[in-house]
mmCIF file of C-alpha atoms and ligand atoms in Angstrom:
data_model
loop_
_atom_site.group_PDB
_atom_site.id
_atom_site.type_symbol
_atom_site.label_atom_id
_atom_site.label_comp_id
_atom_site.label_asym_id
_atom_site.label_seq_id
_atom_site.Cartn_x
_atom_site.Cartn_y
_atom_site.Cartn_z
ATOM 1 C CA MET A 1 27.127 -113.330 24.532
ATOM 2 C CA SER A 2 24.877 -114.512 27.315
ATOM 3 C CA LEU A 3 21.259 -114.866 26.391
ATOM 4 C CA GLU A 4 19.651 -113.841 29.598
ATOM 5 C CA HIS A 5 15.982 -113.611 30.359
ATOM 6 C CA LEU A 6 14.948 -113.919 26.732
ATOM 7 C CA PRO A 7 11.260 -114.762 26.273
ATOM 8 C CA SER A 8 9.823 -117.260 23.794
ATOM 9 C CA LEU A 9 10.355 -116.732 20.078
ATOM 10 C CA GLU A 10 6.679 -115.903 19.586
ATOM 11 C CA VAL A 11 7.132 -112.916 21.925
ATOM 12 C CA LEU A 12 10.446 -111.841 20.382
ATOM 13 C CA ARG A 13 8.805 -111.844 16.969
ATOM 14 C CA HIS A 14 6.965 -108.694 18.094
ATOM 15 C CA VAL A 15 10.095 -106.829 19.232
ATOM 16 C CA VAL A 16 11.602 -104.130 17.003
ATOM 17 C CA ASP A 17 15.118 -102.736 17.374
ATOM 18 C CA VAL A 18 14.461 -99.318 15.848
ATOM 19 C CA HIS A 19 18.110 -98.350 15.417
ATOM 20 C CA CYS A 20 21.235 -100.439 14.849
ATOM 21 C CA HIS A 21 24.212 -100.603 12.517
ATOM 22 C CA PRO A 22 24.519 -104.274 11.497
ATOM 23 C CA THR A 23 26.561 -103.576 8.361
ATOM 24 C CA ASP A 24 29.347 -101.992 10.429
ATOM 25 C CA SER A 25 30.604 -105.544 11.087
ATOM 26 C CA PRO A 26 30.478 -108.710 9.003
ATOM 27 C CA VAL A 27 26.950 -110.126 8.982
ATOM 28 C CA SER A 28 26.764 -113.911 9.136
ATOM 29 C CA PRO A 29 23.853 -115.551 7.274
ATOM 30 C CA ASP A 30 23.422 -117.987 10.181
ATOM 31 C CA VAL A 31 22.909 -115.163 12.633
ATOM 32 C CA MET A 32 20.468 -113.454 10.290
ATOM 33 C CA ASP A 33 18.518 -116.688 9.726
ATOM 34 C CA GLN A 34 18.122 -117.079 13.468
ATOM 35 C CA LEU A 35 17.448 -113.435 14.274
ATOM 36 C CA PRO A 36 14.132 -113.507 16.146
ATOM 37 C CA ILE A 37 13.362 -109.763 16.094
ATOM 38 C CA THR A 38 12.925 -107.037 13.467
ATOM 39 C CA ILE A 39 15.818 -104.604 13.062
ATOM 40 C CA CYS A 40 16.027 -101.150 11.511
ATOM 41 C CA ALA A 41 19.434 -101.158 9.805
ATOM 42 C CA MET A 42 21.026 -97.727 9.548
ATOM 43 C CA SER A 43 23.422 -96.568 6.903
ATOM 44 C CA SER A 44 25.671 -93.594 7.477
ATOM 45 C CA GLN A 45 28.164 -93.018 4.644
ATOM 46 C CA PRO A 46 28.621 -93.542 0.919
ATOM 47 C CA SER A 47 30.039 -97.063 1.268
ATOM 48 C CA ASP A 48 27.316 -98.633 3.396
ATOM 49 C CA GLN A 49 24.137 -97.603 1.541
ATOM 50 C CA SER A 50 24.455 -100.639 -0.729
ATOM 51 C CA ARG A 51 25.313 -102.962 2.177
ATOM 52 C CA VAL A 52 22.095 -102.006 3.943
ATOM 53 C CA ARG A 53 20.221 -102.388 0.666
ATOM 54 C CA ASP A 54 21.607 -105.905 0.159
ATOM 55 C CA LEU A 55 20.774 -106.923 3.723
ATOM 56 C CA ALA A 56 17.182 -105.729 3.295
ATOM 57 C CA LEU A 57 16.851 -107.579 -0.014
ATOM 58 C CA ALA A 58 18.154 -110.789 1.562
ATOM 59 C CA TYR A 59 15.974 -110.544 4.694
ATOM 60 C CA PRO A 60 12.896 -108.497 3.762
ATOM 61 C CA ASP A 61 10.862 -109.794 6.725
ATOM 62 C CA LYS A 62 13.468 -108.920 9.346
ATOM 63 C CA VAL A 63 15.191 -105.797 8.090
ATOM 64 C CA VAL A 64 13.769 -102.302 7.697
ATOM 65 C CA PRO A 65 16.424 -100.525 5.634
ATOM 66 C CA CYS A 66 17.394 -96.973 6.511
ATOM 67 C CA PHE A 67 19.291 -94.837 4.049
ATOM 68 C CA GLY A 68 21.046 -91.576 4.781
ATOM 69 C CA TYR A 69 24.263 -89.717 5.501
ATOM 70 C CA HIS A 70 25.410 -89.272 9.072
ATOM 71 C CA PRO A 71 26.829 -85.896 10.184
ATOM 72 C CA TRP A 72 30.199 -87.600 10.875
ATOM 73 C CA PHE A 73 30.530 -88.172 7.144
ATOM 74 C CA SER A 74 28.937 -84.979 5.871
ATOM 75 C CA HIS A 75 32.360 -83.519 4.977
ATOM 76 C CA LEU A 76 32.522 -86.078 2.155
ATOM 77 C CA ILE A 77 29.647 -84.215 0.501
ATOM 78 C CA SER A 78 30.232 -81.082 -1.586
ATOM 79 C CA LEU A 79 27.568 -78.426 -1.803
ATOM 80 C CA LYS A 80 28.915 -76.646 -4.857
ATOM 81 C CA PRO A 81 31.340 -77.479 -7.638
ATOM 82 C CA SER A 82 34.978 -76.946 -6.630
ATOM 83 C CA SER A 83 38.042 -77.154 -8.808
ATOM 84 C CA SER A 84 39.719 -79.864 -6.720
ATOM 85 C CA LYS A 85 39.369 -82.162 -3.766
ATOM 86 C CA GLU A 86 41.821 -80.001 -1.837
ATOM 87 C CA GLU A 87 39.804 -76.860 -2.464
ATOM 88 C CA HIS A 88 36.649 -78.544 -1.120
ATOM 89 C CA TYR A 89 38.245 -79.706 2.144
ATOM 90 C CA ARG A 90 40.293 -76.529 2.572
ATOM 91 C CA GLU A 91 37.203 -74.393 2.330
ATOM 92 C CA LEU A 92 35.345 -76.611 4.771
ATOM 93 C CA PHE A 93 38.055 -76.940 7.456
ATOM 94 C CA ARG A 94 39.942 -73.640 6.979
ATOM 95 C CA PRO A 95 43.177 -75.127 8.390
ATOM 96 C CA GLY A 96 44.963 -71.820 9.198
ATOM 97 C CA ASN A 97 47.889 -72.678 11.456
ATOM 98 C CA LEU A 98 46.944 -76.376 11.366
ATOM 99 C CA GLU A 99 48.287 -76.687 7.821
ATOM 100 C CA ASP A 100 50.591 -79.600 8.782
ATOM 101 C CA ILE A 101 47.731 -81.652 10.126
ATOM 102 C CA PHE A 102 45.571 -80.758 7.146
ATOM 103 C CA ARG A 103 48.374 -81.973 4.828
ATOM 104 C CA ARG A 104 48.559 -85.303 6.687
ATOM 105 C CA MET A 105 44.824 -85.781 6.554
ATOM 106 C CA LEU A 106 44.185 -84.756 2.932
ATOM 107 C CA PRO A 107 45.592 -87.851 1.148
ATOM 108 C CA ASN A 108 43.272 -90.063 3.232
ATOM 109 C CA LEU A 109 40.153 -88.150 2.290
ATOM 110 C CA PRO A 110 38.165 -89.293 -0.742
ATOM 111 C CA GLU A 111 36.980 -87.154 -3.634
ATOM 112 C CA PRO A 112 33.917 -85.337 -2.366
ATOM 113 C CA ILE A 113 30.539 -86.406 -3.772
ATOM 114 C CA PRO A 114 28.169 -83.652 -4.933
ATOM 115 C CA LEU A 115 25.049 -83.331 -2.753
ATOM 116 C CA GLU A 116 22.949 -83.698 -5.897
ATOM 117 C CA ASP A 117 24.360 -87.178 -6.527
ATOM 118 C CA ILE A 118 23.856 -88.146 -2.890
ATOM 119 C CA LEU A 119 20.213 -87.083 -3.049
ATOM 120 C CA HIS A 120 19.676 -88.878 -6.328
ATOM 121 C CA ASP A 121 21.010 -92.119 -4.838
ATOM 122 C CA LEU A 122 19.004 -91.640 -1.661
ATOM 123 C CA HIS A 123 15.830 -91.044 -3.646
ATOM 124 C CA ARG A 124 16.370 -94.234 -5.621
ATOM 125 C CA ASN A 125 16.975 -96.310 -2.488
ATOM 126 C CA LEU A 126 13.995 -94.897 -0.607
ATOM 127 C CA GLU A 127 11.714 -95.430 -3.584
ATOM 128 C CA GLU A 128 12.851 -98.995 -4.022
ATOM 129 C CA PHE A 129 11.853 -99.812 -0.432
ATOM 130 C CA PRO A 130 8.468 -98.276 0.415
ATOM 131 C CA THR A 131 8.962 -98.927 4.148
ATOM 132 C CA ALA A 132 12.541 -97.618 4.289
ATOM 133 C CA MET A 133 13.351 -94.745 6.628
ATOM 134 C CA LEU A 134 15.823 -91.881 6.414
ATOM 135 C CA GLY A 135 18.727 -92.573 8.750
ATOM 136 C CA GLU A 136 21.045 -92.076 10.292
ATOM 137 C CA VAL A 137 21.126 -88.335 9.694
ATOM 138 C CA GLY A 138 21.540 -85.437 12.084
ATOM 139 C CA LEU A 139 23.766 -82.832 13.669
ATOM 140 C CA ASP A 140 26.913 -83.293 15.736
ATOM 141 C CA ARG A 141 29.039 -80.474 17.053
ATOM 142 C CA ALA A 142 31.354 -82.773 18.998
ATOM 143 C CA ALA A 143 32.607 -84.970 16.157
ATOM 144 C CA ARG A 144 36.200 -84.466 15.036
ATOM 145 C CA ILE A 145 37.703 -85.655 11.784
ATOM 146 C CA PRO A 146 40.294 -88.467 11.998
ATOM 147 C CA ILE A 147 43.645 -88.276 10.195
ATOM 148 C CA ASN A 148 42.757 -91.589 8.629
ATOM 149 C CA HIS A 149 39.305 -93.070 9.076
ATOM 150 C CA SER A 150 40.437 -96.646 8.480
ATOM 151 C CA ALA A 151 43.563 -96.531 10.683
ATOM 152 C CA SER A 152 43.607 -98.256 14.050
ATOM 153 C CA PRO A 153 43.790 -96.671 16.535
ATOM 154 C CA VAL A 154 42.078 -93.678 15.023
ATOM 155 C CA GLU A 155 43.940 -90.411 15.535
ATOM 156 C CA LEU A 156 41.569 -87.473 15.732
ATOM 157 C CA THR A 157 42.340 -83.968 14.492
ATOM 158 C CA SER A 158 40.730 -80.882 15.944
ATOM 159 C CA PHE A 159 38.883 -80.261 12.678
ATOM 160 C CA THR A 160 35.128 -80.301 12.956
ATOM 161 C CA ILE A 161 32.484 -79.966 10.261
ATOM 162 C CA PRO A 162 30.875 -76.516 10.305
ATOM 163 C CA LEU A 163 27.303 -76.650 11.564
ATOM 164 C CA GLU A 164 26.084 -74.718 8.507
ATOM 165 C CA HIS A 165 27.418 -77.441 6.238
ATOM 166 C CA GLN A 166 25.832 -80.157 8.383
ATOM 167 C CA LEU A 167 22.518 -78.311 8.354
ATOM 168 C CA THR A 168 22.469 -77.981 4.567
ATOM 169 C CA VAL A 169 23.142 -81.702 4.147
ATOM 170 C CA LEU A 170 20.556 -82.595 6.785
ATOM 171 C CA GLU A 171 17.817 -80.290 5.500
ATOM 172 C CA ALA A 172 18.181 -81.607 1.959
ATOM 173 C CA GLN A 173 17.804 -85.189 3.203
ATOM 174 C CA VAL A 174 14.873 -84.296 5.450
ATOM 175 C CA GLY A 175 13.205 -82.567 2.471
ATOM 176 C CA LEU A 176 13.405 -85.821 0.560
ATOM 177 C CA ALA A 177 12.027 -87.803 3.501
ATOM 178 C CA VAL A 178 9.058 -85.441 3.751
ATOM 179 C CA GLU A 179 8.460 -85.600 0.007
ATOM 180 C CA LEU A 180 8.394 -89.399 0.135
ATOM 181 C CA GLY A 181 6.582 -89.540 3.500
ATOM 182 C CA ARG A 182 9.313 -91.324 5.422
ATOM 183 C CA ASN A 183 10.264 -91.546 9.068
ATOM 184 C CA ILE A 184 13.580 -90.128 10.177
ATOM 185 C CA SER A 185 16.190 -91.501 12.549
ATOM 186 C CA LEU A 186 17.900 -88.412 13.823
ATOM 187 C CA HIS A 187 21.211 -88.081 15.634
ATOM 188 C CA SER A 188 21.806 -84.988 17.712
ATOM 189 C CA VAL A 189 24.911 -84.298 19.772
ATOM 190 C CA LYS A 190 25.861 -81.002 21.387
ATOM 191 C CA SER A 191 23.429 -79.224 19.147
ATOM 192 C CA PRO A 192 20.146 -79.075 21.058
ATOM 193 C CA GLN A 193 19.364 -75.560 19.965
ATOM 194 C CA ALA A 194 20.097 -76.144 16.289
ATOM 195 C CA THR A 195 18.043 -79.346 16.417
ATOM 196 C CA SER A 196 15.176 -77.577 18.105
ATOM 197 C CA GLU A 197 15.301 -74.754 15.561
ATOM 198 C CA LEU A 198 15.421 -77.237 12.728
ATOM 199 C CA LEU A 199 12.314 -79.056 14.001
ATOM 200 C CA GLU A 200 10.576 -75.720 14.328
ATOM 201 C CA LYS A 201 11.605 -74.664 10.828
ATOM 202 C CA MET A 202 10.549 -77.989 9.297
ATOM 203 C CA GLN A 203 7.206 -77.777 11.028
ATOM 204 C CA LYS A 204 6.599 -74.338 9.485
ATOM 205 C CA LYS A 205 7.912 -75.312 6.075
ATOM 206 C CA TYR A 206 6.098 -78.621 5.665
ATOM 207 C CA GLU A 207 3.098 -77.981 7.927
ATOM 208 C CA SER A 208 0.702 -80.913 7.938
ATOM 209 C CA CYS A 209 3.143 -83.118 6.006
ATOM 210 C CA TRP A 210 5.780 -82.637 8.656
ATOM 211 C CA LEU A 211 3.343 -83.563 11.392
ATOM 212 C CA ARG A 212 3.096 -86.995 9.884
ATOM 213 C CA ILE A 213 6.812 -87.593 9.911
ATOM 214 C CA ASN A 214 8.278 -89.098 13.028
ATOM 215 C CA PRO A 215 11.776 -88.028 13.823
ATOM 216 C CA ARG A 216 13.124 -89.963 16.765
ATOM 217 C CA ASP A 217 16.199 -90.290 18.688
ATOM 218 C CA LEU A 218 16.609 -86.754 19.875
ATOM 219 C CA GLU A 219 18.875 -85.629 22.563
ATOM 220 C CA ASN A 220 17.589 -84.503 25.862
ATOM 221 C CA TYR A 221 16.947 -80.805 25.631
ATOM 222 C CA ARG A 222 17.132 -80.066 29.295
ATOM 223 C CA GLY A 223 20.434 -78.285 29.234
ATOM 224 C CA LYS A 224 23.439 -79.816 30.927
ATOM 225 C CA SER A 225 22.442 -83.409 30.581
ATOM 226 C CA CYS A 226 22.249 -83.181 26.818
ATOM 227 C CA THR A 227 25.954 -83.355 26.160
ATOM 228 C CA GLU A 228 26.460 -87.072 26.717
ATOM 229 C CA GLY A 229 23.919 -88.985 24.711
ATOM 230 C CA ARG A 230 24.503 -89.830 21.135
ATOM 231 C CA HIS A 231 21.022 -90.984 20.578
ATOM 232 C CA GLY A 232 19.145 -89.523 23.244
ATOM 233 C CA VAL A 233 15.842 -88.461 24.222
ATOM 234 C CA VAL A 234 13.628 -85.531 23.956
ATOM 235 C CA SER A 235 12.288 -83.623 26.897
ATOM 236 C CA TYR A 236 8.702 -84.007 27.894
ATOM 237 C CA ASP A 237 7.868 -80.453 26.812
ATOM 238 C CA GLU A 238 9.498 -80.910 23.462
ATOM 239 C CA GLN A 239 7.591 -84.126 23.007
ATOM 240 C CA LYS A 240 4.303 -82.413 23.741
ATOM 241 C CA HIS A 241 5.165 -79.612 21.339
ATOM 242 C CA HIS A 242 6.251 -81.820 18.452
ATOM 243 C CA ARG A 243 3.527 -84.403 18.273
ATOM 244 C CA ASN A 244 5.511 -86.404 15.771
ATOM 245 C CA VAL A 245 8.542 -87.018 17.970
ATOM 246 C CA PHE A 246 9.120 -90.450 19.434
ATOM 247 C CA MET A 247 11.772 -91.200 22.015
ATOM 248 C CA SER A 248 14.046 -94.118 21.473
ATOM 249 C CA LEU A 249 16.226 -95.635 24.138
ATOM 250 C CA SER A 250 19.209 -97.929 24.127
ATOM 251 C CA THR A 251 21.299 -99.441 26.894
ATOM 252 C CA ALA A 252 24.394 -98.557 24.827
ATOM 253 C CA ILE A 253 23.831 -94.843 25.055
ATOM 254 C CA ASN A 254 21.071 -93.994 27.446
ATOM 255 C CA GLY A 255 22.015 -96.738 29.867
ATOM 256 C CA ARG A 256 25.060 -94.753 30.887
ATOM 257 C CA SER A 257 23.123 -91.612 31.526
ATOM 258 C CA LEU A 258 22.309 -90.914 35.136
ATOM 259 C CA ASN A 259 18.879 -89.537 34.453
ATOM 260 C CA HIS A 260 18.011 -92.242 31.972
ATOM 261 C CA ARG A 261 15.457 -93.860 34.256
ATOM 262 C CA GLU A 262 13.896 -90.530 35.009
ATOM 263 C CA LEU A 263 13.573 -89.846 31.278
ATOM 264 C CA ILE A 264 11.715 -93.077 30.716
ATOM 265 C CA ALA A 265 9.484 -92.198 33.640
ATOM 266 C CA VAL A 266 8.441 -88.840 32.152
ATOM 267 C CA CYS A 267 8.222 -90.004 28.550
ATOM 268 C CA SER A 268 4.724 -90.350 27.211
ATOM 269 C CA PRO A 269 3.942 -94.109 27.275
ATOM 270 C CA ASP A 270 2.767 -94.102 23.673
ATOM 271 C CA ARG A 271 5.945 -92.481 22.309
ATOM 272 C CA ILE A 272 8.602 -94.855 23.616
ATOM 273 C CA LEU A 273 10.567 -97.106 21.285
ATOM 274 C CA VAL A 274 13.631 -99.251 22.009
ATOM 275 C CA GLU A 275 16.886 -99.817 20.178
ATOM 276 C CA SER A 276 20.275 -101.467 20.526
ATOM 277 C CA ASP A 277 22.263 -98.890 18.509
ATOM 278 C CA TYR A 278 24.721 -101.756 18.138
ATOM 279 C CA HIS A 279 27.052 -102.715 15.321
ATOM 280 C CA ALA A 280 26.983 -106.516 15.717
ATOM 281 C CA VAL A 281 23.675 -108.074 14.790
ATOM 282 C CA GLU A 282 24.255 -111.107 17.032
ATOM 283 C CA GLU A 283 23.884 -108.826 20.036
ATOM 284 C CA CYS A 284 20.928 -106.751 18.884
ATOM 285 C CA THR A 285 18.287 -109.085 20.339
ATOM 286 C CA GLN A 286 19.768 -109.234 23.840
ATOM 287 C CA ARG A 287 20.507 -105.512 23.970
ATOM 288 C CA THR A 288 17.071 -104.532 22.724
ATOM 289 C CA TRP A 289 15.456 -106.981 25.135
ATOM 290 C CA ASP A 290 17.411 -105.519 28.067
ATOM 291 C CA MET A 291 15.951 -102.143 27.168
ATOM 292 C CA VAL A 292 12.447 -103.607 26.875
ATOM 293 C CA ARG A 293 12.784 -104.946 30.431
ATOM 294 C CA THR A 294 14.079 -101.621 31.744
ATOM 295 C CA VAL A 295 11.130 -99.774 30.204
ATOM 296 C CA ALA A 296 8.730 -102.336 31.699
ATOM 297 C CA GLU A 297 10.256 -101.979 35.136
ATOM 298 C CA ILE A 298 10.125 -98.179 35.177
ATOM 299 C CA LYS A 299 6.688 -97.879 33.621
ATOM 300 C CA GLY A 300 5.314 -100.671 35.800
ATOM 301 C CA TRP A 301 4.246 -102.756 32.801
ATOM 302 C CA SER A 302 4.190 -106.540 32.778
ATOM 303 C CA VAL A 303 6.601 -108.485 30.577
ATOM 304 C CA GLU A 304 4.997 -111.041 28.278
ATOM 305 C CA ALA A 305 6.418 -114.543 28.640
ATOM 306 C CA ILE A 306 4.048 -116.010 26.078
ATOM 307 C CA TRP A 307 1.895 -114.375 23.412
ATOM 308 C CA THR A 308 -1.812 -114.416 24.135
ATOM 309 C CA ASN A 309 -4.693 -112.140 23.294
ATOM 310 C CA VAL A 310 -5.416 -109.732 26.123
ATOM 311 C CA LYS A 311 -7.515 -106.606 26.587
ATOM 312 C CA GLU A 312 -5.730 -103.297 25.967
ATOM 313 C CA GLU A 313 -5.761 -102.458 29.708
ATOM 314 C CA GLU A 314 -3.737 -105.587 30.310
ATOM 315 C CA TRP A 315 -1.149 -105.071 27.608
ATOM 316 C CA GLY A 316 2.406 -105.868 28.582
ATOM 317 C CA VAL A 317 5.504 -103.981 27.494
ATOM 318 C CA VAL A 318 6.026 -105.853 24.208
ATOM 319 C CA ARG A 319 2.443 -105.280 23.089
ATOM 320 C CA ARG A 320 2.700 -101.597 24.017
ATOM 321 C CA LEU A 321 6.027 -101.024 22.287
ATOM 322 C CA GLU A 322 4.785 -102.884 19.225
ATOM 323 C CA ASN A 323 1.773 -100.612 19.117
ATOM 324 C CA ASN A 324 4.048 -97.546 19.419
ATOM 325 C CA TRP A 325 6.108 -98.862 16.537
ATOM 326 C CA TYR A 326 2.906 -99.314 14.548
ATOM 327 C CA GLN A 327 1.877 -95.715 15.292
ATOM 328 C CA PHE A 328 5.342 -94.538 14.305
ATOM 329 C CA ARG A 329 5.007 -96.375 10.996
ATOM 330 C CA VAL A 330 1.486 -95.096 10.372
ATOM 331 C CA GLY A 331 2.952 -91.591 10.378
ATOM 332 C CA ASN A 332 4.850 -92.741 7.379
ATOM 333 C CA ARG A 333 1.866 -94.179 5.564
ATOM 334 C CA ALA A 334 -0.515 -91.345 6.418
ATOM 335 C CA ALA A 335 1.819 -88.927 4.663
ATOM 336 C CA LEU A 336 1.548 -90.881 1.451
ATOM 337 C CA ARG A 337 -2.172 -90.302 1.199
HETATM 338 ZN ZN1 ZN B 401 23.433 -94.877 15.456
#
């Protein structure tokens, strides 16, 4: 990894990577000890909730833990009692003439976990960490189920998780986040309409409580361009409509998008956050910093080289993004009142 253009440690101390997956690879204590920024560590499936928990316990000043179940793993969750594992997956995937593939996949799938148990565990984790967020949760209509998740290379089937199932899992988790006044890190792929409808529905259902929650990380709603991004962005109109929505950008995802610069340009300056969305913590700082510099360049903001007290009109990009992060977090605290 090349550490290019990194500022002093006193500046980096104010940088927050609002979305990454450090427990997806081995985390070295040395790297964590030297990590100069704050990271929001996502969990996504049954096995990594405790890894994120342990990381946050070991590094409480650097890690904001995020607990939740990603749509890619929502098939592992059962919504009602079924007589067997096979019955659960058969009902979900309805294999039809893909019986052979279903038969190959089935032995590699775990026993499903009842949604109730998932929510119970989630509740416990969120309560244990008052600053924890819900994430990564969401909707994904593009994801296909692998024959064997731990095989390499991964062979994908054409089975997808029905949107209805994903929505039930997501809404239950969002309900918990609202109840506990937590921010949400939301994934949305190929489901702009369902995501939009969900936001609308949540706003009606939870009214003022919902307004204090800050979902982020939404895909661009402007039609064609929304199909690429995994964590994307929300259109300017959508952002105006949902006052609680922040836009988070990463070089990993948004950097590849052609209109990525244009999106930063139209995004409200007080709703931008940055992220690495990366799985190796040793690269989170550089990747987040690259995004900080891109935002600064497009918005015409200065980049702090050292940390000094300046008037608000003279704030550089780090000060501005830190303030956005603070506002994002206040949403969380305001809901607890
Ligand atoms: Zn992610």
